């Protein structure tokens, strides 16, 4: 081959992929596409022998995240997406099309409520919001067009644990698919696929990433639905970037140790606040799994406690409109995640002005308890 010139050298300076032993840490395949040696080699992708063509379809880092969560959830397959929201959208569109009907819990993450209430209608998909506390009500909402039942395994922010088995039984009796948002429980505590869920979705922004440095989603489920969902992700272009997938995978490695510590700390904080006179009510699940009850604690501050002063008195505990990081954070659902929920529904759900949501981190148990009791005492 002839000697190349400056401009060509500028773009082709890198050495060829050498034959070498594998690196201990997974490399980041920060590439939009994959190269082929000749046309036969390219054809081999379409024949299923080569795995990668274009990163919007799939990439080794995003595959790691999707397949990793599928492994932990004991699902057939998984796909990583640009956010929890896009994972939810891809999952719904894999099941429901124009003219179909979806039944969703009325106690949902605010963004999901907005997606279902405002956007799905533009796809011709109708959504009914009902309380899942009484499954008779869910049953009565089923129509000929109902294709999907959607809920969260542990709800946000009131931390109600759904009776997943009963929901699955009801759905199966009517030939309806189920999709569960398992963000709060994580596969460490709960695996809805094992209970019969057809699709399970995660905001990997939360416990899977665990370090508040990545926005990502994951959808896992049965093969047939996942093939459809993967095609939606590629066509809608809501794939995850390789670097963010890599970060989420790095976070995932410590999911067990984080959840173990965070759940233990949360249990201790919930117990301590239960008896505090400045707390009217503690929302903490009685039972999620034998491994623990999760790391989220919500409280209604007593009427005499000034919410503004409380938030100002938290010391090292940061106010953040997210959850699940290694640091303990607090949020105010009324003005963040549930801002868009109509006031009447908010009141029905019990999301009031004294409600505070706490995401418990990995710090020392005593420090966490002291930070909260001192802030409440000051307020
Ligand atoms: C954060 C969250 C989502 C949305 O996820 P993003 O990654 O922010 O798009 C969905 N469901 C629950 C329960 C969440 O907490």
Short mmCIF file of N, CA and C in Angstrom, two decimals, residues 18 58 147 245 279 335:
data_model
loop_
_atom_site.label_atom_id
_atom_site.label_comp_id
_atom_site.label_asym_id
_atom_site.label_seq_id
_atom_site.Cartn_x
_atom_site.Cartn_y
_atom_site.Cartn_z
N UNK A 18 -5.35 -5.45 17.80
CA UNK A 18 -4.41 -6.56 17.84
C UNK A 18 -5.03 -7.80 18.48
N UNK A 58 -27.60 -2.41 18.27
CA UNK A 58 -27.02 -3.09 19.45
C UNK A 58 -25.53 -2.79 19.51
N UNK A 147 -55.09 -4.97 26.58
CA UNK A 147 -53.94 -5.79 26.20
C UNK A 147 -52.88 -5.82 27.28
N UNK A 245 -24.05 2.98 29.25
CA UNK A 245 -24.28 1.56 29.53
C UNK A 245 -23.13 1.01 30.37
N UNK A 279 -43.14 13.23 63.63
CA UNK A 279 -43.51 12.46 62.43
C UNK A 279 -44.92 11.90 62.63
N UNK A 335 -43.80 18.95 44.89
CA UNK A 335 -43.27 19.96 43.97
C UNK A 335 -42.31 19.38 42.94
#
